[in-house]
Short mmCIF file of C-alpha atoms in Angstrom, two decimals:
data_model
loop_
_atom_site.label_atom_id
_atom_site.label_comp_id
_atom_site.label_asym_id
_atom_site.label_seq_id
_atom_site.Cartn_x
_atom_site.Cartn_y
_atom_site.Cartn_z
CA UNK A 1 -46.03 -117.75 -49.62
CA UNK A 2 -47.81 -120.60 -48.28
CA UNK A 3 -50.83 -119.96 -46.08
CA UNK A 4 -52.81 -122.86 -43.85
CA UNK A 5 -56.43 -120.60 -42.71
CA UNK A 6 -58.91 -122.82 -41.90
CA UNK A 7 -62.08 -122.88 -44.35
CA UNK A 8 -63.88 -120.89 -40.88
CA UNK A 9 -61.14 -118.37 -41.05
CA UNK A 10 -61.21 -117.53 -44.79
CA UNK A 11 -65.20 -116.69 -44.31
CA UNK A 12 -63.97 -113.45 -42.41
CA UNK A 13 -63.73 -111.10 -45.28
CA UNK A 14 -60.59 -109.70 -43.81
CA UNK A 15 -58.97 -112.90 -43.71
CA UNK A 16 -59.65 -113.84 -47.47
CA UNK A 17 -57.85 -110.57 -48.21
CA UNK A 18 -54.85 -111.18 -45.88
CA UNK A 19 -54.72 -114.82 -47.25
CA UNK A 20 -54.59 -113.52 -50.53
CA UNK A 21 -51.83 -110.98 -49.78
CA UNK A 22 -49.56 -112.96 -48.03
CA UNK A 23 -49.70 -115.68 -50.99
CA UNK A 24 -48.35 -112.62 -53.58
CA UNK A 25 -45.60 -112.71 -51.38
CA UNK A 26 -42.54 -114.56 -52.57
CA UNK A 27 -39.34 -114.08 -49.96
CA UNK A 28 -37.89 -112.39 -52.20
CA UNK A 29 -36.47 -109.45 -49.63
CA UNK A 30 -36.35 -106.50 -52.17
CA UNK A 31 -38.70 -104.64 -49.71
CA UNK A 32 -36.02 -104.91 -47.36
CA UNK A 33 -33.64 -102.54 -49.15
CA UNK A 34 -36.32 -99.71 -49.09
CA UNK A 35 -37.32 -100.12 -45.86
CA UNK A 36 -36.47 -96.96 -43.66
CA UNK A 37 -36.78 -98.60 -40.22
CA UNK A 38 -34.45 -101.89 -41.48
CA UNK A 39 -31.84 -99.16 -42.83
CA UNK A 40 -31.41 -97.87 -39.47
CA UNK A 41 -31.69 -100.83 -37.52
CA UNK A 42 -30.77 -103.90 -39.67
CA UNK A 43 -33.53 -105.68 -38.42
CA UNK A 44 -35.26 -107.92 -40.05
CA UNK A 45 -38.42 -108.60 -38.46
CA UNK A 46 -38.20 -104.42 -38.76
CA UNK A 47 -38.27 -105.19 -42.38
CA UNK A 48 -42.13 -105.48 -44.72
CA UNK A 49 -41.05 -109.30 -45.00
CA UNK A 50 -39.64 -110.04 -41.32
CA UNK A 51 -43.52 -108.20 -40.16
CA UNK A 52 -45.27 -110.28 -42.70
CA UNK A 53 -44.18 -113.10 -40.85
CA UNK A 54 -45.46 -112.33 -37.76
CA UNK A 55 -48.80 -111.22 -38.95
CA UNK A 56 -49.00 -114.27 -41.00
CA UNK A 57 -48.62 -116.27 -37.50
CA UNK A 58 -50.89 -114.29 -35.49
CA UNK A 59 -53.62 -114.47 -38.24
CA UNK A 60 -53.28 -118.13 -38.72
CA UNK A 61 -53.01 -119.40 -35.48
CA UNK A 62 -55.75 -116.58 -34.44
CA UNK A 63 -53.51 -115.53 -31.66
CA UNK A 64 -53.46 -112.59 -29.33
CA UNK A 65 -51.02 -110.30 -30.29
CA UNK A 66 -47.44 -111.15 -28.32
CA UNK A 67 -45.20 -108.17 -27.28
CA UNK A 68 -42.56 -108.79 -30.02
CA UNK A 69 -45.33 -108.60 -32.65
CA UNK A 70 -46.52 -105.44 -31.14
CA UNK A 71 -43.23 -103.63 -31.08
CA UNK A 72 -42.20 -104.53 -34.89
CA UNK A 73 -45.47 -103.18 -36.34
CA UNK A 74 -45.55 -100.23 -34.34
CA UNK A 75 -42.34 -99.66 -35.50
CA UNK A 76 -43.71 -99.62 -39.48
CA UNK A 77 -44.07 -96.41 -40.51
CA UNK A 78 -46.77 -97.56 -43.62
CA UNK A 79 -44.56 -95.58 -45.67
CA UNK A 80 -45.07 -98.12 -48.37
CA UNK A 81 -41.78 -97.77 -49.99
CA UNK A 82 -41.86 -101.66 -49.76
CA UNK A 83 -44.99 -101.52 -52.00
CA UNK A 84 -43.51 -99.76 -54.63
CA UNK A 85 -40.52 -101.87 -54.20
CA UNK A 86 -42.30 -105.03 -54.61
CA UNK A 87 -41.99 -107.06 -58.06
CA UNK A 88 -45.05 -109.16 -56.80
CA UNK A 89 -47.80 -106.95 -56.02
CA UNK A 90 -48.01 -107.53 -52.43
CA UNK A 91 -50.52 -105.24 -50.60
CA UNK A 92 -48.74 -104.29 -47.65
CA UNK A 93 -50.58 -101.03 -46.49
CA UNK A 94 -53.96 -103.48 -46.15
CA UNK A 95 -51.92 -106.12 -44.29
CA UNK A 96 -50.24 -103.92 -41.78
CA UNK A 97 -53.75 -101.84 -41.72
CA UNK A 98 -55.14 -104.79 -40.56
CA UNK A 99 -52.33 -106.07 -38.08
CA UNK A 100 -52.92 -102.74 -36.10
CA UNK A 101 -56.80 -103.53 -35.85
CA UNK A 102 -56.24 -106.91 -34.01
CA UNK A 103 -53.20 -105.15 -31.89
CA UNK A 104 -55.80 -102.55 -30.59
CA UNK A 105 -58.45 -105.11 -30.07
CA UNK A 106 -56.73 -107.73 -28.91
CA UNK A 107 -53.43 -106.65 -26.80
CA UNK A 108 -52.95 -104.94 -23.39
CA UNK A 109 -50.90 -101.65 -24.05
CA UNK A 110 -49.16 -99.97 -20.45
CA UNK A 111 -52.06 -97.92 -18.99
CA UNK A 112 -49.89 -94.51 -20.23
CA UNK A 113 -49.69 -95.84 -23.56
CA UNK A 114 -53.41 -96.67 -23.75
CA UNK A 115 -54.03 -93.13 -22.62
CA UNK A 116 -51.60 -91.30 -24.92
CA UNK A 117 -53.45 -92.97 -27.74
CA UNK A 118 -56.75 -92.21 -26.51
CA UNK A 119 -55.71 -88.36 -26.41
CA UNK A 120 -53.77 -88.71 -30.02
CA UNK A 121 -57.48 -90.05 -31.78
CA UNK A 122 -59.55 -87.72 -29.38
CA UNK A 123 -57.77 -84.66 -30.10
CA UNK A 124 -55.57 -84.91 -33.71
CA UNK A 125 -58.97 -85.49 -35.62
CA UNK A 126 -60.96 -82.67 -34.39
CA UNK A 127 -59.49 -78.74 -35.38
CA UNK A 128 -61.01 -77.18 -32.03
CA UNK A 129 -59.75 -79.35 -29.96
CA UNK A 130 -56.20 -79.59 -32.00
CA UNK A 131 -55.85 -75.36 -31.56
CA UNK A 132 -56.37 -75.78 -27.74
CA UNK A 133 -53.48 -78.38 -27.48
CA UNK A 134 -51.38 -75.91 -29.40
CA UNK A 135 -52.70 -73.57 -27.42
CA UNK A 136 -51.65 -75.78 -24.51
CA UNK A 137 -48.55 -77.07 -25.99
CA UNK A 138 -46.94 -73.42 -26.16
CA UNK A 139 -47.82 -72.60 -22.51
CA UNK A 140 -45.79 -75.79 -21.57
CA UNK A 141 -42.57 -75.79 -24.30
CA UNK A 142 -40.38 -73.68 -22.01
CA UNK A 143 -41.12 -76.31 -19.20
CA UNK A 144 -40.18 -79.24 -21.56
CA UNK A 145 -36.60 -78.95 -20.27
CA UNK A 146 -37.21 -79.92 -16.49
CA UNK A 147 -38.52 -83.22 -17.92
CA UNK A 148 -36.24 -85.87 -17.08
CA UNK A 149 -34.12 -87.23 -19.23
CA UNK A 150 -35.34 -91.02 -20.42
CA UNK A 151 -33.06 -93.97 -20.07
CA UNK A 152 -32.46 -95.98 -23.72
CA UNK A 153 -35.58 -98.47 -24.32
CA UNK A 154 -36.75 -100.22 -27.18
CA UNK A 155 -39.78 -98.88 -26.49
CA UNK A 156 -40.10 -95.10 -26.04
CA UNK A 157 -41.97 -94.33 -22.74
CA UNK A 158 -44.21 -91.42 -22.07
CA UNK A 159 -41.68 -88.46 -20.99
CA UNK A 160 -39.90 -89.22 -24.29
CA UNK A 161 -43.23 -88.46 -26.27
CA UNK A 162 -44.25 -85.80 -24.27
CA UNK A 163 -40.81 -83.87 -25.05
CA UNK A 164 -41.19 -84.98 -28.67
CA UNK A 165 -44.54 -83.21 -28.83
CA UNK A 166 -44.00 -80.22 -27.18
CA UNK A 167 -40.82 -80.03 -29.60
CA UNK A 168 -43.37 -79.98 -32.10
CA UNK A 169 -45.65 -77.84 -31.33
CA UNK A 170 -45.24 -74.30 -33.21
CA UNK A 171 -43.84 -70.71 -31.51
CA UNK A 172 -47.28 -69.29 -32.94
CA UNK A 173 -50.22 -70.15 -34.56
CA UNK A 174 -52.09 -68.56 -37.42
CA UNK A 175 -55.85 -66.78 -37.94
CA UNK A 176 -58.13 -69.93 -38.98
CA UNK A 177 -59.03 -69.75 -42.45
CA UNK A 178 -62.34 -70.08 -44.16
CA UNK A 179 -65.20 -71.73 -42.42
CA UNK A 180 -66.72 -74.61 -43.40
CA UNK A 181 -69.86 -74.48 -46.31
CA UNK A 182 -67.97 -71.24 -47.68
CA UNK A 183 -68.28 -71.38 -52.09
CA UNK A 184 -65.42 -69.36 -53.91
CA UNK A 185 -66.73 -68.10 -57.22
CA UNK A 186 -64.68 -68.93 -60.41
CA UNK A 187 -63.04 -65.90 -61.68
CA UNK A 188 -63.88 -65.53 -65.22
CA UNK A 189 -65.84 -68.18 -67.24
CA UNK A 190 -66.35 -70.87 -65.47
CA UNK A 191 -64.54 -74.14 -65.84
CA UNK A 192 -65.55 -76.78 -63.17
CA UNK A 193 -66.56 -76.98 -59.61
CA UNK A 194 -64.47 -78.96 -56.73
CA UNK A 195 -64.43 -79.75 -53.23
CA UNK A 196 -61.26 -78.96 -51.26
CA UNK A 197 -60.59 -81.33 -48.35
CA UNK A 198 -60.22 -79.22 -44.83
CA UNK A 199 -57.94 -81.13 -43.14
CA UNK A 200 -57.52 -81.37 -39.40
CA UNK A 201 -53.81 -80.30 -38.43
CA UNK A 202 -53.47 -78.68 -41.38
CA UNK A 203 -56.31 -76.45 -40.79
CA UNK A 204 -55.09 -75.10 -37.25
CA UNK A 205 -51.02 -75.15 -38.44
CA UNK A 206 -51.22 -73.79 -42.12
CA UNK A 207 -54.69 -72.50 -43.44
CA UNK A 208 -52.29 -70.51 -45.78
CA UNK A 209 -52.50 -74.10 -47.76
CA UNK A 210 -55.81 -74.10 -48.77
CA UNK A 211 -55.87 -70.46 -49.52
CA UNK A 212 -53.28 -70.64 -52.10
CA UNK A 213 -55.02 -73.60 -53.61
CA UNK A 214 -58.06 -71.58 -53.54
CA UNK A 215 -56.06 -68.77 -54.81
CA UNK A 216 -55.13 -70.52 -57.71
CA UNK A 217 -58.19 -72.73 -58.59
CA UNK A 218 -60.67 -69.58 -58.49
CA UNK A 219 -57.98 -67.69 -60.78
CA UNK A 220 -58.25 -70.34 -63.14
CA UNK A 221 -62.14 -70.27 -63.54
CA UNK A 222 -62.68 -73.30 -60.89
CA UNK A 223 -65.14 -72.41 -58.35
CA UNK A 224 -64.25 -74.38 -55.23
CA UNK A 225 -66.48 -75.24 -52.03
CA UNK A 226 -65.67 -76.27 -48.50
CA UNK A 227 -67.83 -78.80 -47.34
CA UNK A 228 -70.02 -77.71 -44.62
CA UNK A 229 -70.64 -81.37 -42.99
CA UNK A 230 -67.19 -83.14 -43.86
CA UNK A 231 -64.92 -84.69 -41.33
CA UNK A 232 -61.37 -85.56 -40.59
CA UNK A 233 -60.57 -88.41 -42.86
CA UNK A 234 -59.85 -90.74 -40.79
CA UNK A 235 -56.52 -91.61 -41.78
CA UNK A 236 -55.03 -90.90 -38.12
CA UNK A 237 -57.17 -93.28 -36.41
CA UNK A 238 -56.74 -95.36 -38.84
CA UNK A 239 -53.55 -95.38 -38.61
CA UNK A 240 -53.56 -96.60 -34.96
CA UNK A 241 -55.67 -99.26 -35.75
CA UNK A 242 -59.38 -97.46 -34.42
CA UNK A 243 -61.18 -99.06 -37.12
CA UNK A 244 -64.70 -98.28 -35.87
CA UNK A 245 -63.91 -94.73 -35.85
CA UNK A 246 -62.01 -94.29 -38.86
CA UNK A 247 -64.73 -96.05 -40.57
CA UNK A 248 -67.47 -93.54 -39.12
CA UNK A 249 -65.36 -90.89 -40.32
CA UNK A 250 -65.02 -92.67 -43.77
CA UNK A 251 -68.79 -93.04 -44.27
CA UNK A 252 -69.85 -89.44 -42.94
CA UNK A 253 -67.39 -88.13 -45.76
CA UNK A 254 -69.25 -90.06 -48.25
CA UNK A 255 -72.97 -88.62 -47.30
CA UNK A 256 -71.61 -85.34 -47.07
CA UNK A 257 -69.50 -84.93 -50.80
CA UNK A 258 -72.30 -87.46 -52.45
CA UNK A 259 -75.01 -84.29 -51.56
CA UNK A 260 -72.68 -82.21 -52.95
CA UNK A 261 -72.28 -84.05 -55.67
CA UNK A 262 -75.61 -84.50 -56.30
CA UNK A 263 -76.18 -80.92 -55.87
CA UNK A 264 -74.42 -78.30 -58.08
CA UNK A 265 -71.62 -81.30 -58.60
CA UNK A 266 -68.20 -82.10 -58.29
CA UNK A 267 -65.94 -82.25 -60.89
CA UNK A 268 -63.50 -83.75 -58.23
CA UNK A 269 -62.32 -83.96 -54.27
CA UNK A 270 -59.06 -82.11 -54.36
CA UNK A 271 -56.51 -82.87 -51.34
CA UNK A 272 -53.48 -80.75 -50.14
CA UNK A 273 -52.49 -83.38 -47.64
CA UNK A 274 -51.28 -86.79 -49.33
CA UNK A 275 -51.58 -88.57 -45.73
CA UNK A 276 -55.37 -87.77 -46.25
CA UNK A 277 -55.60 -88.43 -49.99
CA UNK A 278 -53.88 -92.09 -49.39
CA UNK A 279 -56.53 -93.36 -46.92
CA UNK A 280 -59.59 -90.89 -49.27
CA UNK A 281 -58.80 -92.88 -52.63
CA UNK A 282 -59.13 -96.39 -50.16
CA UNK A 283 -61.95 -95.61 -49.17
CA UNK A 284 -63.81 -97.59 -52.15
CA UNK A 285 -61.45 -100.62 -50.02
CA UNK A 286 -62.53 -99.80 -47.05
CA UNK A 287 -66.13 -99.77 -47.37
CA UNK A 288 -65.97 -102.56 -49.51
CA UNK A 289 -68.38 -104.86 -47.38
CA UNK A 290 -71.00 -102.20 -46.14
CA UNK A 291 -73.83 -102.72 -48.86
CA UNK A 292 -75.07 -99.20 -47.65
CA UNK A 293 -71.88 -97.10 -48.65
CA UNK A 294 -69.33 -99.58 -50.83
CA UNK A 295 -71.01 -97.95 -54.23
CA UNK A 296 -70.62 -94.51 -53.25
CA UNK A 297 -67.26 -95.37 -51.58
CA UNK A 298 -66.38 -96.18 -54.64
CA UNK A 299 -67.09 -93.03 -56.35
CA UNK A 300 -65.57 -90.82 -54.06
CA UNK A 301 -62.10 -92.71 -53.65
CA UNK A 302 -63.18 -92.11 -57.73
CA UNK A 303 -63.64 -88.39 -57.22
CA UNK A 304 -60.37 -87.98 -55.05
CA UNK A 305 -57.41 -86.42 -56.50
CA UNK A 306 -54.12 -84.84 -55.09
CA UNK A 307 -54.00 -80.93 -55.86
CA UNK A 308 -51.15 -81.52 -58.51
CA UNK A 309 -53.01 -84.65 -60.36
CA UNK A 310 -55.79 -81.27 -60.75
CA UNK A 311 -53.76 -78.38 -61.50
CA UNK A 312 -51.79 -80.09 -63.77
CA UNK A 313 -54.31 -80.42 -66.21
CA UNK A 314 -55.42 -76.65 -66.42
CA UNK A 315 -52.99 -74.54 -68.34
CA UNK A 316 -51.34 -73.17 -65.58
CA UNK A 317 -50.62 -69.41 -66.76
CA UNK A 318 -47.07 -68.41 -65.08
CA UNK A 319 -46.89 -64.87 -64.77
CA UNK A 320 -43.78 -64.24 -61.77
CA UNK A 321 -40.76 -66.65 -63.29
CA UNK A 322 -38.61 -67.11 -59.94
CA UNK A 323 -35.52 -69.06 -61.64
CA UNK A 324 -32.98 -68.04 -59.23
CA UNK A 325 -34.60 -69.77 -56.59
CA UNK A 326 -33.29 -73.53 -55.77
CA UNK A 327 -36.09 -75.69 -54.43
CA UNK A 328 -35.24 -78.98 -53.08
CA UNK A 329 -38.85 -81.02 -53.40
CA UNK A 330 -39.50 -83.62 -50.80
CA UNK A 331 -41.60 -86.52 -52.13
CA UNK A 332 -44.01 -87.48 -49.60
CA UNK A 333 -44.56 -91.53 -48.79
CA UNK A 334 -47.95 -91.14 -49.42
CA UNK A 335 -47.96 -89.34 -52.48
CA UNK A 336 -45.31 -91.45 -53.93
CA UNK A 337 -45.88 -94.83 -52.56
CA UNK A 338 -49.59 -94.38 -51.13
CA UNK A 339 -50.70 -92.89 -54.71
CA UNK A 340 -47.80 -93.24 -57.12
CA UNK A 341 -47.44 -89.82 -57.82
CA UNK A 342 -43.78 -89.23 -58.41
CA UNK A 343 -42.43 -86.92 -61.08
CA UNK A 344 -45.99 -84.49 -61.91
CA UNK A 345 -44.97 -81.71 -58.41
CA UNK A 346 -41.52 -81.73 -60.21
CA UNK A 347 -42.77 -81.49 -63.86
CA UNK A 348 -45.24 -78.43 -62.50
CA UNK A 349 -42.57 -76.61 -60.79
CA UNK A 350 -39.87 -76.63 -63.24
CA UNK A 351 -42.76 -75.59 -66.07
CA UNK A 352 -43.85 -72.45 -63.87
CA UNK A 353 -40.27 -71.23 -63.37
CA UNK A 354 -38.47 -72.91 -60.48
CA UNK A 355 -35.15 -74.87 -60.29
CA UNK A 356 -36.54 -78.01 -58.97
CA UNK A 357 -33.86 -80.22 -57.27
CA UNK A 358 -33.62 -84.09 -56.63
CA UNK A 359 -33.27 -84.98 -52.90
CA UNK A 360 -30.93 -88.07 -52.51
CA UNK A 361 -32.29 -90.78 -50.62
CA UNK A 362 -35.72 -89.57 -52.12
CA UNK A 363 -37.60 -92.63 -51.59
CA UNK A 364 -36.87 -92.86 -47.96
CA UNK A 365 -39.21 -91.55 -44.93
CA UNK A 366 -39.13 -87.99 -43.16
CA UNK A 367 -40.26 -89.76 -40.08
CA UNK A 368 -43.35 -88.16 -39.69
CA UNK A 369 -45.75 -90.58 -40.75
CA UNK A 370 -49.02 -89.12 -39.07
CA UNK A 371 -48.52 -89.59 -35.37
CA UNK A 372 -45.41 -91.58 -35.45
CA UNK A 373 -43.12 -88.81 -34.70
CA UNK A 374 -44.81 -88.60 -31.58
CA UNK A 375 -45.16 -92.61 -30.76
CA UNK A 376 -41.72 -93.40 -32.12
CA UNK A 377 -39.60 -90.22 -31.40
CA UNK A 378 -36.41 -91.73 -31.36
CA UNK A 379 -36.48 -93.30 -35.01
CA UNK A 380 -38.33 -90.76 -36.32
CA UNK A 381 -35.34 -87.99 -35.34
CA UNK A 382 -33.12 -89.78 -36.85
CA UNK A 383 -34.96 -90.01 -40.02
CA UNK A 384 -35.70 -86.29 -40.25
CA UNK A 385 -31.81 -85.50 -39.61
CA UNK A 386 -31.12 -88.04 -42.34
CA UNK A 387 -33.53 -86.39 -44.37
CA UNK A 388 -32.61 -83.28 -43.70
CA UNK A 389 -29.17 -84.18 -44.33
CA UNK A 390 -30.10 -85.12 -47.41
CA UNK A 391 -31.57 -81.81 -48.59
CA UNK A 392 -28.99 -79.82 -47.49
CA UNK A 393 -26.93 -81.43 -50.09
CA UNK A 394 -28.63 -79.73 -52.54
CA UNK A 395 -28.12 -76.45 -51.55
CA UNK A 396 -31.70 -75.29 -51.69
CA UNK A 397 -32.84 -71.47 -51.20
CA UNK A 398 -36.85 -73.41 -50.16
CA UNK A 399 -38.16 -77.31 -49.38
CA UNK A 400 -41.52 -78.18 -50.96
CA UNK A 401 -43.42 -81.19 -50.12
CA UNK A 402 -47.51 -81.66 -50.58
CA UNK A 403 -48.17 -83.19 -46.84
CA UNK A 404 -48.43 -80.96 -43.42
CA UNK A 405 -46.52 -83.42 -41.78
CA UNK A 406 -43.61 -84.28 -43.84
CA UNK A 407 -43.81 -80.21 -43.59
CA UNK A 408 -43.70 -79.68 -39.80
CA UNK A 409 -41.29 -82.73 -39.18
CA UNK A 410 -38.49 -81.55 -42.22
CA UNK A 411 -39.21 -77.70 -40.88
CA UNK A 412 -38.38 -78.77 -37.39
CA UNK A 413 -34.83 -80.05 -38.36
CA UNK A 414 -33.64 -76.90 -40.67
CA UNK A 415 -33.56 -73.02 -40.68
CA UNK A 416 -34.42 -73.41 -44.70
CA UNK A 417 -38.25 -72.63 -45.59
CA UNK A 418 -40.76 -75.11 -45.97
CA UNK A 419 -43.69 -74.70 -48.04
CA UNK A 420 -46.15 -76.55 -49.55
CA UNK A 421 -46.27 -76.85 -53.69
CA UNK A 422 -49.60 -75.27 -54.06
CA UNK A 423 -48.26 -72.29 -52.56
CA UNK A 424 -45.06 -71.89 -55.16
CA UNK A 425 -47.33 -73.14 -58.44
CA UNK A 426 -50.08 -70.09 -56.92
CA UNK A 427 -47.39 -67.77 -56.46
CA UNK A 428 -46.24 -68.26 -60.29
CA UNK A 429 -49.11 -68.19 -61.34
CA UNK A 430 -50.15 -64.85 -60.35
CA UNK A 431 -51.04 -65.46 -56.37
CA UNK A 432 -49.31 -63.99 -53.47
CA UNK A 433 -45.25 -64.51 -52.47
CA UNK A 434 -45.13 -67.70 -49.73
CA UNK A 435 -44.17 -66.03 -46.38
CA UNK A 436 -40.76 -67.14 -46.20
CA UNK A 437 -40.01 -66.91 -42.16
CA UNK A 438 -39.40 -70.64 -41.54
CA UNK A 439 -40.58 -70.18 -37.89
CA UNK A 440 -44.45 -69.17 -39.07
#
């Protein structure tokens, strides 16, 4: 593609990587087939190559951000299925990353938009604040049906989010787990040390995550350690294009596992949220111009690993076979387009004793996609019942999927059980049974 940035422009770092981006691009439209929100609506500026357009405008003629552009990139999911559809290399995830900056900075949202945003970064990223909403959230589901009923928009408007929210929100909530700085000892001899991402939502929805990777890892003679001074990674306010804070969030992450590492060392950052190991393994990208963090950046998007890439290369031991049971395994976007990790959760689940089922359409979107559920109810609802469609075609006994939000949107859409694949792999390996109750 052929790009006209003025010599001025392409001395913004940003804009050197945009220009070289949008010049891997070639028209070529295969993103177009893989795209979920141009398989629902035929759209193509709702297509990777119709939105590279208009980013390609508003970057070159340094424009504020029109309405039209506004709604088509809010409607990307950054599922990146167009990335791993690409023949050409092109970056999307960086592109769009970077559309979303200059929308935030640069465009007038409604005044209830701007707030519901505000609320999303202020609250999503912090696991206090998170539990109250829930908290909150529960109080107010039984009211949700008073709400009036929205007329069709292109845009959703606030009663439609709020309904899609409290729809979200879980009947209970579970004991927190383990607080932060806590070290599990290796059982046995010793055979590396890791740091276990946290998480955010996933710390206040399903703590039972962690523990089962913490089940398994100390089983296997890993001793494992929970950050005392780590953050939220940033990916959800990243996501809606809060660079600053993302950023902040990036470089505490960086002081706090480098002092580990420099400590009693890390072997390895181990994630049980592929949403958070996406943005984690970028962060060497991200931090790429900051001459006080881009080397140690570096070596924790290094360090990073999904729990699978980990387990996979410790001998798992299975000790409780379960071949009866049917699981359907949902591949998460950002596990399989965000880190290219497609066939390993399959490969370690059929090896420790399960019947590990394809789900058609596999490459398409749940509809989660961090807070997009929430921001885009409409489309994402129809993805999850497409999804969920999907599975059900399978005939599975359980769903497993390695990303709390893939987890919550798929669980809200089906009476089968959704757990995470941490929790089967511990179970056959010795660990306790997954609670089954697809209401927890």
């Amino acid at each position: 593609m052929k790009t006209e940035f003025s010599l001025a422009q392409l001395a913004d770092p940003d804009i050197a990587e945009a220009d070289k981006i949008l010049r891997a691009c070639v028209h070529c439209g295969f993103c177009t087939a893989t795209c979920p929100t141009y398989v629902l609506l035929g759209d193509e500026l709702d297509s990777p190559r119709g939105r590279i357009y208009l980013i390609k405008e508003m970057l070159e003629k340094d424009q504020a951000p029109t309405a039209e552009v506004v709604k088509h990139v809010d409607r990307c999911l950054s599922c990146l299925a167009c990335m791993t559809t690409c023949p050409s290399g092109v970056n999307y995830m960086h592109l769009v990353d970077q559309a979303r900056v200059r929308i935030e900075q640069r465009y007038q949202r409604p005044l209830t938009e701007r707030l519901l945003r505000q609320v999303l970064a202020f609250v999503l990223p912090d696991p206090q604040r998170f539990r109250i909403s829930m908290r909150l959230a529960q109080l107010a589901r039984p009211f949700a049906v008073f709400l009036p009923t929205p007329r069709p928009s292109a845009t959703p408007g606030l009663i439609q989010r709020l309904k899609a929210m409290l729809a979200l929100a879980p009947g209970r909530l579970p004991a927190p787990g383990a607080r932060p700085g806590s070290v599990f000892a290796a059982l046995g001899k010793k055979r590396g040390r890791v740091a276990l991402l946290q998480g955010c939502a996933q710390q206040v929805l399903a703590p039972r995550i962690n523990q089962a990777a913490i089940s398994l890892l100390t089983r296997h003679g890993i001793e494992v350690v929970l950050v005392r001074d780590e953050q939220c990674c940033g990916a959800l306010t990243h996501h809606l294009g809060h660079d600053d804070d993302a950023l902040g969030r990036a470089r505490a992450n960086v002081t706090a596992w480098q002092k580990e590492a420099a400590g009693e060392g890390l072997d390895a950052i181990l994630v049980t949220a592929s949403g958070c190991g996406t943005v984690i393994k970028d962060y060497g990208y991200l931090l790429r111009e900051d001459g006080a963090f881009a080397a140690d950046a570096a070596k924790v998007s290094a360090l990073a690993k999904d729990i699978t890439e980990y387990v996979a290369g410790l001998g798992l031991q299975t000790t409780a076979r379960q071949d009866d049971i049917v699981v359907a395994y949902h591949s998460a976007c950002s596990l399989q387009h965000g880190q290219k990790i497609t066939g390993l959760p399959k490969e370690l689940l059929s090896k420790n004793g399960f019947v590990v089922k394809d789900v058609p359409e596999s490459h398409l979107c749940c509809g989660s996609a961090g807070t997009y559920n929430i921001l885009q109810p409409e489309l994402a609802g129809r993805l999850r019942d497409r999804k969920v469609a999907n599975i059900a075609s399978v005939k599975p006994d359980m769903i497993a999927a390695g990303n709390i939000g893939c987890m919550v949107q798929i669980a809200s859409g089906t009476s089968v059980p959704v757990v995470h694949t941490i929790e089967l792999l511990d179970w056959a390996t010795g660990g306790a049974r997954p609670a089954l109750d697809a209401s927890r």
